[in-house]
PDB file of C-alpha atoms in Angstrom:
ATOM      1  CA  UNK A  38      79.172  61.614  66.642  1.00 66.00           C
ATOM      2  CA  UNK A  39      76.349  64.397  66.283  1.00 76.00           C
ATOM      3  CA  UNK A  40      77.130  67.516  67.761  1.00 87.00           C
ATOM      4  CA  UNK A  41      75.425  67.496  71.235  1.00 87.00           C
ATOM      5  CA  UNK A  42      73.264  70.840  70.632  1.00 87.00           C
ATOM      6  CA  UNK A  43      71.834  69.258  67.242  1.00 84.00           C
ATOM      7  CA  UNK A  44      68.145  67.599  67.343  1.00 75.00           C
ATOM      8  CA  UNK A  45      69.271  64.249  66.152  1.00 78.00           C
ATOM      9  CA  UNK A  46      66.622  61.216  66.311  1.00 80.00           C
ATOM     10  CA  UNK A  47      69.145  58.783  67.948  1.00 79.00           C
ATOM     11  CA  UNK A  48      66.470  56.704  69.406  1.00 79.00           C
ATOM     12  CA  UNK A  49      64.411  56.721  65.752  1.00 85.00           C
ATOM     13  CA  UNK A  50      67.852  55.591  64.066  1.00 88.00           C
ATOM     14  CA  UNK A  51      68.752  52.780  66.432  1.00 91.00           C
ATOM     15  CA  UNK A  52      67.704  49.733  64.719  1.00 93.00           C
ATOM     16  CA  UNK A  53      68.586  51.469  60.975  1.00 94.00           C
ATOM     17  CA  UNK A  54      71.884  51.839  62.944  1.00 94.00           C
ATOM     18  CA  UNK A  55      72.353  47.816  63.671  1.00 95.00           C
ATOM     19  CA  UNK A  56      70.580  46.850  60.494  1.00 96.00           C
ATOM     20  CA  UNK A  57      72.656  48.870  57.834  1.00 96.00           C
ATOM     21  CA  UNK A  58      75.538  48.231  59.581  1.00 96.00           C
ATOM     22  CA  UNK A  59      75.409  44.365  59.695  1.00 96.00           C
ATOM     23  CA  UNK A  60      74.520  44.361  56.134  1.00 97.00           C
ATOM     24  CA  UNK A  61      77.684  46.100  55.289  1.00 96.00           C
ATOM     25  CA  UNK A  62      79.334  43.928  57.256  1.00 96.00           C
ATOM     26  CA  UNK A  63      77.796  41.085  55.243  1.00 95.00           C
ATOM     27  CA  UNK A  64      77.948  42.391  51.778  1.00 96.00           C
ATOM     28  CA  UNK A  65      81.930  43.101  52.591  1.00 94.00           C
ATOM     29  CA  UNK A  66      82.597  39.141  53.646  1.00 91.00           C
ATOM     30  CA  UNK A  67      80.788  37.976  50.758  1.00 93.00           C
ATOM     31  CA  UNK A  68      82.653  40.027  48.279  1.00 94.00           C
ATOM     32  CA  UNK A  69      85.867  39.451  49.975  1.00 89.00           C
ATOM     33  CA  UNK A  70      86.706  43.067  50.730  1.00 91.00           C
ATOM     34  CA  UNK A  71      89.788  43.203  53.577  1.00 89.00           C
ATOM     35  CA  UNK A  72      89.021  45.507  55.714  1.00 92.00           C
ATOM     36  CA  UNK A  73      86.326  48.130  57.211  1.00 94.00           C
ATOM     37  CA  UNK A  74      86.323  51.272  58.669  1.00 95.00           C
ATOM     38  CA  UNK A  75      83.622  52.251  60.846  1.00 96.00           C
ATOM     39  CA  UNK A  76      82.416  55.964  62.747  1.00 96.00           C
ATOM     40  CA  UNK A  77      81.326  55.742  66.209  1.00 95.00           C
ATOM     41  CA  UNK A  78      81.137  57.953  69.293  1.00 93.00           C
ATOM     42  CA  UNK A  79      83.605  58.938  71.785  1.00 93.00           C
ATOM     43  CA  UNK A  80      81.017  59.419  74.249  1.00 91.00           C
ATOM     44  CA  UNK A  81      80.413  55.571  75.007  1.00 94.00           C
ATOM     45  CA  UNK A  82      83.051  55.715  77.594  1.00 94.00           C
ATOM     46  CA  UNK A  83      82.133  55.840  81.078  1.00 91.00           C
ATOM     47  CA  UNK A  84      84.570  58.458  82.503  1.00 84.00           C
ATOM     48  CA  UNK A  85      83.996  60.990  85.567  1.00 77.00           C
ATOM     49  CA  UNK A  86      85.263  64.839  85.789  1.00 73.00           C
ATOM     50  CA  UNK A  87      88.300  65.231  84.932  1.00 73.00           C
ATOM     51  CA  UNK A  88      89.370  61.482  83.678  1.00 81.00           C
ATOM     52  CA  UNK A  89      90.831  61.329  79.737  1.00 89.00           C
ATOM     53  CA  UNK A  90      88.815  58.206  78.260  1.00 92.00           C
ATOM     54  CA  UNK A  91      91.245  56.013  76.259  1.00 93.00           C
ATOM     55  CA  UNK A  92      90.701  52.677  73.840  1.00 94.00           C
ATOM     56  CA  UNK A  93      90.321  50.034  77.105  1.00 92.00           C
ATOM     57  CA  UNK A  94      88.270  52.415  79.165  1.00 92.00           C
ATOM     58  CA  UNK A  95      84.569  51.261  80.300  1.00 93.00           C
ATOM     59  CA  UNK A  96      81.900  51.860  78.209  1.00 94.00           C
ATOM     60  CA  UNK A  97      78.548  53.316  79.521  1.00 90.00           C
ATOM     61  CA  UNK A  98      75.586  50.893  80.511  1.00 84.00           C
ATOM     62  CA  UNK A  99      72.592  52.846  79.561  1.00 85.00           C
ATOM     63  CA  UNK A 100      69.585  51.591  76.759  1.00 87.00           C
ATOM     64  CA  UNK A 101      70.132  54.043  74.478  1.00 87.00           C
ATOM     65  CA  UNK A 102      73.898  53.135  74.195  1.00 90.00           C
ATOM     66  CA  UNK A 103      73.398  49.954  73.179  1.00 93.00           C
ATOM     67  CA  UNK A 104      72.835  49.733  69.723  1.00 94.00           C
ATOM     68  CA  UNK A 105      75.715  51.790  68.391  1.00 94.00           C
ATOM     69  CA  UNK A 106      77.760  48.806  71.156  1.00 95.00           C
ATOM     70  CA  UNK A 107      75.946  46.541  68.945  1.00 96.00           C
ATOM     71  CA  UNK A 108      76.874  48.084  65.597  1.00 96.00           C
ATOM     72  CA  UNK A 109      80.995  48.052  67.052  1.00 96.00           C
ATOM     73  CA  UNK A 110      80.419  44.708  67.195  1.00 96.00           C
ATOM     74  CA  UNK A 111      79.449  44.020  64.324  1.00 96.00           C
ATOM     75  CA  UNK A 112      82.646  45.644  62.866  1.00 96.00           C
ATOM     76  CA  UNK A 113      84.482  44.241  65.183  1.00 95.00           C
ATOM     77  CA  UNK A 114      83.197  40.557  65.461  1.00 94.00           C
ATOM     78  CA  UNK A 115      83.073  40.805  61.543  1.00 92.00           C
ATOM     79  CA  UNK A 116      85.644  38.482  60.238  1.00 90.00           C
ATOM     80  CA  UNK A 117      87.055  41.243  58.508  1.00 91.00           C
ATOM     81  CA  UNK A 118      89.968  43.707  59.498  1.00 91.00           C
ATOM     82  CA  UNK A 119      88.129  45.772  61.507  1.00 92.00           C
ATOM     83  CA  UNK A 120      88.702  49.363  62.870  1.00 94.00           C
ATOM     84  CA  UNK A 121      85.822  51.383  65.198  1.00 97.00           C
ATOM     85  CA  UNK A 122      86.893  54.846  65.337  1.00 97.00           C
ATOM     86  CA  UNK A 123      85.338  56.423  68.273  1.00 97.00           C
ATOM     87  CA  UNK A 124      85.229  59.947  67.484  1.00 96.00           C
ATOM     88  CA  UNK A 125      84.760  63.421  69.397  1.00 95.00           C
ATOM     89  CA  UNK A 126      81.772  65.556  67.893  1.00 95.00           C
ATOM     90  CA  UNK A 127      82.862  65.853  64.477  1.00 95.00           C
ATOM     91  CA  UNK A 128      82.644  69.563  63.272  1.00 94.00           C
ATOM     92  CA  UNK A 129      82.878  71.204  59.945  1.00 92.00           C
ATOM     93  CA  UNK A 130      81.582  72.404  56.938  1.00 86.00           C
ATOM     94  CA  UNK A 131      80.078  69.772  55.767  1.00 85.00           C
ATOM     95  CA  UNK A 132      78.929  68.111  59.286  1.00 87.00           C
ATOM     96  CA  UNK A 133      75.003  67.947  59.295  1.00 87.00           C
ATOM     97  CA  UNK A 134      75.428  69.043  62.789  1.00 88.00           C
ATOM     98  CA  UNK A 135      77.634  72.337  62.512  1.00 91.00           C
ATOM     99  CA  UNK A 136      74.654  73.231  59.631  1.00 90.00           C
ATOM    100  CA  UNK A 137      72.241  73.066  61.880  1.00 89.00           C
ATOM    101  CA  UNK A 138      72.898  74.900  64.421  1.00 91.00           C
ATOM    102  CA  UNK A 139      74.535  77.439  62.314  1.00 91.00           C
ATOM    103  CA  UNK A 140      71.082  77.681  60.651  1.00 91.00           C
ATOM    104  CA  UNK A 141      69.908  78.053  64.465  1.00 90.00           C
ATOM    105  CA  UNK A 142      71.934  81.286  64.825  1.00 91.00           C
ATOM    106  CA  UNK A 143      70.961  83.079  61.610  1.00 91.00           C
ATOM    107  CA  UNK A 144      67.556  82.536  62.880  1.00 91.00           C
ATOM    108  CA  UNK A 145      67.882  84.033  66.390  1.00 90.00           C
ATOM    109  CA  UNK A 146      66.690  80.887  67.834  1.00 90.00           C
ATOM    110  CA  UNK A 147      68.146  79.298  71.095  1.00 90.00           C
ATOM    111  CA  UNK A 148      70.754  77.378  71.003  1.00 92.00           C
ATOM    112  CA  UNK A 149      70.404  74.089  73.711  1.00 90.00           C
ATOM    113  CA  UNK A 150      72.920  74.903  76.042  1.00 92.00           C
ATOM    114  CA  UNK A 151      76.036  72.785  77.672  1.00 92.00           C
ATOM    115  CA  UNK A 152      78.370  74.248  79.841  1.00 92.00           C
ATOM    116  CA  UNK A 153      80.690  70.458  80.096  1.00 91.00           C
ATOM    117  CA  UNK A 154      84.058  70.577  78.463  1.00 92.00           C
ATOM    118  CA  UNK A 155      83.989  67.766  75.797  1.00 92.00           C
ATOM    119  CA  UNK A 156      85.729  65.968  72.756  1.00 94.00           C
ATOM    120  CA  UNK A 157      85.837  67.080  69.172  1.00 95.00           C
ATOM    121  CA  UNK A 158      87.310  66.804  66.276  1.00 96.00           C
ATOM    122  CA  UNK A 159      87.153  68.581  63.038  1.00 95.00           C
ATOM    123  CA  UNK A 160      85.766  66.591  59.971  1.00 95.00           C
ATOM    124  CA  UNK A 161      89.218  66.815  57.683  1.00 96.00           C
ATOM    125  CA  UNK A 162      91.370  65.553  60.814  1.00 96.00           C
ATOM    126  CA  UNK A 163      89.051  62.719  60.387  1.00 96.00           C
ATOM    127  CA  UNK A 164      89.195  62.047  57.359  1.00 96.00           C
ATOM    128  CA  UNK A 165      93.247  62.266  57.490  1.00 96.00           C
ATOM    129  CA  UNK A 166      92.702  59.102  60.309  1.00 95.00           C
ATOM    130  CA  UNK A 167      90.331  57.354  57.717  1.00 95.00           C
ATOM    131  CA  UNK A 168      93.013  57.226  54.872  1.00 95.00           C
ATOM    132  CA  UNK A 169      95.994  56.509  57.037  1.00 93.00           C
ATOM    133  CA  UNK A 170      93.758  52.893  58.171  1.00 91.00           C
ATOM    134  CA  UNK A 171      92.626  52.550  54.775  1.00 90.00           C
ATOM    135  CA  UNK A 172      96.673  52.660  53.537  1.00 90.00           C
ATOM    136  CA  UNK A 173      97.832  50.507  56.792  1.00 85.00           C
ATOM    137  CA  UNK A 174      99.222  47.121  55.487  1.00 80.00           C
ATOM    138  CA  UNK A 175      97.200  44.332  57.474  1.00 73.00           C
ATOM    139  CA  UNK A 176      99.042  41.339  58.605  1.00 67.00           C
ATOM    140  CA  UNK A 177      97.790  37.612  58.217  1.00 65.00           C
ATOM    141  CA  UNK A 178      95.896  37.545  61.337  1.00 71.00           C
ATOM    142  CA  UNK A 179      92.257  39.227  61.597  1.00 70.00           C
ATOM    143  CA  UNK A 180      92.179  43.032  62.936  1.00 84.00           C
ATOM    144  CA  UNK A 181      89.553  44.132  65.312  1.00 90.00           C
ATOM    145  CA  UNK A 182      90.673  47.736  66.797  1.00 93.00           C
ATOM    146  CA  UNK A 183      89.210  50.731  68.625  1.00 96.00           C
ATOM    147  CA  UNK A 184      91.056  53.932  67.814  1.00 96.00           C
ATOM    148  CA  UNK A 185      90.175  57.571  69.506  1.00 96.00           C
ATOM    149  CA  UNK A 186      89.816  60.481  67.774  1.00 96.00           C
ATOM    150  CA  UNK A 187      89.957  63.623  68.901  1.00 95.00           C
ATOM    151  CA  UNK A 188      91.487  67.046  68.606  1.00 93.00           C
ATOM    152  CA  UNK A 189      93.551  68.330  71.656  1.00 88.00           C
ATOM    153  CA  UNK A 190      91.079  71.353  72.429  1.00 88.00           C
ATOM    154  CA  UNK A 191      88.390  70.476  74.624  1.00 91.00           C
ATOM    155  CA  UNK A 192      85.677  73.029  74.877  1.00 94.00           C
ATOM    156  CA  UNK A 193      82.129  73.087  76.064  1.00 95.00           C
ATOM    157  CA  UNK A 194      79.169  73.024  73.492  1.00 94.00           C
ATOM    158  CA  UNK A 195      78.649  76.856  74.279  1.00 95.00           C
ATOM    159  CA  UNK A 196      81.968  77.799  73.291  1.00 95.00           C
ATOM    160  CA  UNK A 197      81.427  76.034  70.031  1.00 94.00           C
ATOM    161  CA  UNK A 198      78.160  78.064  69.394  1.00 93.00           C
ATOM    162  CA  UNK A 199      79.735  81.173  70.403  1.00 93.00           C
ATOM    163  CA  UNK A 200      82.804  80.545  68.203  1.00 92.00           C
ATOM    164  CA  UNK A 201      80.315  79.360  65.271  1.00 90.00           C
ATOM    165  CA  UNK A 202      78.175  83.036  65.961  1.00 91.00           C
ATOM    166  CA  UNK A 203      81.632  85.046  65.733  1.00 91.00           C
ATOM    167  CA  UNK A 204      82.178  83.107  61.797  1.00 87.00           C
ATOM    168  CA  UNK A 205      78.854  84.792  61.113  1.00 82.00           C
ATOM    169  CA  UNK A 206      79.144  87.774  63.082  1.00 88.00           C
ATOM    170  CA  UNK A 207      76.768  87.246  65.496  1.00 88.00           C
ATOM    171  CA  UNK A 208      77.464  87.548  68.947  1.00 83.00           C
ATOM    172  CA  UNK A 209      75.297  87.333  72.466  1.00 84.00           C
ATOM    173  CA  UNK A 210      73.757  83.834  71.617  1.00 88.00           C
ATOM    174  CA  UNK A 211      70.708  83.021  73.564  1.00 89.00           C
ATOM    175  CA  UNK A 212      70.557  79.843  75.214  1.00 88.00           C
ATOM    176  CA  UNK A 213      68.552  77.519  76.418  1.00 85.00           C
ATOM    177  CA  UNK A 214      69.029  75.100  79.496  1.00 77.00           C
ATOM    178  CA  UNK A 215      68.270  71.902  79.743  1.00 64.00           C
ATOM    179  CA  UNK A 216      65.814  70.308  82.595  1.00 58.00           C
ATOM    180  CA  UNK A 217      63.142  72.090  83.844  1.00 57.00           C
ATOM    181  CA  UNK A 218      59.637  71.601  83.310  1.00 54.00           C
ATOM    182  CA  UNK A 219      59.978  70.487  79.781  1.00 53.00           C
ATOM    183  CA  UNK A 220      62.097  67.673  80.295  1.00 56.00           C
ATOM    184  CA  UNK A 221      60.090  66.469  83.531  1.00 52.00           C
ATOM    185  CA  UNK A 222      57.041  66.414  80.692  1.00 54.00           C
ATOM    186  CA  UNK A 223      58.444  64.976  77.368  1.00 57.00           C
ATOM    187  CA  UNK A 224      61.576  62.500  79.385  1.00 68.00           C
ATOM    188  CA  UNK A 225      65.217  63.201  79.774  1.00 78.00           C
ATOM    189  CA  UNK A 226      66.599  62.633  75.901  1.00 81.00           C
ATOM    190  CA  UNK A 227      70.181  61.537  74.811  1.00 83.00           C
ATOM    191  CA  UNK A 228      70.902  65.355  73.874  1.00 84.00           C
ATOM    192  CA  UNK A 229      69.781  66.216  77.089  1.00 85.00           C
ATOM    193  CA  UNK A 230      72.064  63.710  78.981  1.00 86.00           C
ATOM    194  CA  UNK A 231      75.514  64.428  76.189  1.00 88.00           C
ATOM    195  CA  UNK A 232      74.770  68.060  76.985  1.00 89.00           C
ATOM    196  CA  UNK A 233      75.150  67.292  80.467  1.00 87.00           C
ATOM    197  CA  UNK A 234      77.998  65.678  80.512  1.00 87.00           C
ATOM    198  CA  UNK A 235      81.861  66.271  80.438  1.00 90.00           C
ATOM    199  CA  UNK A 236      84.200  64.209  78.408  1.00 88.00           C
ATOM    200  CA  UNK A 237      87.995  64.130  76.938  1.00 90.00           C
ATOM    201  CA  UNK A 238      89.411  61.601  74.636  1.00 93.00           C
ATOM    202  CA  UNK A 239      92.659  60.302  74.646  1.00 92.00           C
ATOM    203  CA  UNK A 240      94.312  57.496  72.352  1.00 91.00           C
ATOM    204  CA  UNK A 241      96.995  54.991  72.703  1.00 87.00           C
ATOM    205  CA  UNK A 242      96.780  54.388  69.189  1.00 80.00           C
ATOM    206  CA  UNK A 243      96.410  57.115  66.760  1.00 63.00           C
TER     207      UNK A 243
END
C-alpha cells in the first residue's frame, strides 16, 4: 500500500478501486487467462501492540476498509487462480509514495509524522514475490490465496523520512503531528488513522 505520510485520495479511489478491479477480473475469465495476481494492503489486519498479523488474522471493520475487502474478493471469488498479496508500504524508487515525500524534503516542507513501528517492503522484493506466483505451477483445482509481504525491518514512518533525508543529505526533518485542531475541523482521514497505528506482518506462506 501507499506509504502512510503520502496524501493519497483513498476515499476518492474507492469505487475506481472495485470497478477496475472486477473488470479485470472479468476480462481475464472471458479470455481464459489462469491466474491473477493482485496488490493489496497489509494494514487490513486487525492486530494490537505488539501482535505479528499473519494470512488468517482478522481483518479491520471500518468503512473505509471496505472496498479494497471488496476488491480481494473479487480476486479471490474470481474463478480464476487467485493470489491477494497483502503488502507492507511498498518503498522505492519508483513508488509514487517514496517520490513524494522525497519531493516533501527538498522543499523544507513537513513531513506528517508517525511515531508506530510498521510493515514495509521494498518495491524489487515485491516484485521477486510477483514472479515466483506468476512461475508457480497451479494444480487442477481453483486457487484463492492471501500471501504477506513484508521485509523483516519494522520501522516507524519517521525513521523512513529521516533515512530518506540522509539519501539527500538533509537532516533535522520537521514534522508535523497529527490531531489537533485541524483534524477536529476537516475529520480524522485514513492517513491520519495508518499514521497512528502500529503494525508487523508475518507470513505462513511466502
Amino acid at each position: 500500500g501507499q506509504i502512510p505520510q503520502a496524501d493519497f485520495d483513498y476515499v476518492g479511489k474507492a469505487q475506481w478501486l472495485i470497478d477496475s478491479t472486477n473488470a479485470v477480473v472479468s476480462a481475464a475469465g472471458r479470455n481464459e487467462v489462469n491466474k491473477i495476481i493482485s496488490i493489496s494492503f497489509g494494514y487490513l489486519y486487525d492486530v494490537h501492540h505488539g501482535e505479528s498479523a499473519t494470512e488468517d488474522g482478522n481483518v479491520v471493520h471500518d468503512k473505509e476498509y471496505e472496498p479494497m475487502l471488496h476488491a480481494e474478493a473479487a480476486v479471490l471469488d474470481g474463478g480464476i487462480d487467485g493470489y491477494v498479496i497483502r503488502a507492507g508500504y511498498i518503498y522505492g524508487g519508483y513508488s509514487m509514495g517514496t517520490t513524494s515525500i522525497s519531493e516533501m524534503i527538498r522543499n523544507g516542507h513537513s513531513i506528517p509524522s508517525g511515531k508506530h513501528h510498521a510493515a514495509w517492503v521494498h518495491e524489487d522484493d515485491l516484485a521477486q514475490l510477483i514472479v515466483k506466483l506468476v512461475e508457480a505451477e497451479s494444480d487442477k483445482d481453483t486457487l484463492a490465496e492471501i500471501i504477506n509481504a513484508a521485509d523483516n525491518h519494522p520501522q516507524t514512518p519517521d525513521a523512513f523520512s529521516q533515512l530518506l533525508g540522509n539519501e539527500t543529505g538533509i537532516t533535522g526533518l520537521s514534522y508535523a503531528s497529527s490531531g489537533g485542531i485541524m483534524t477536529l475541523i476537516r475529520g480524522e482521514t485514513l492517513r491520519d488513522k495508518l499514521l497512528a497505528r502500529e503494525i508487523s506482518l508475518d507470513s505462513t506462506k511466502a
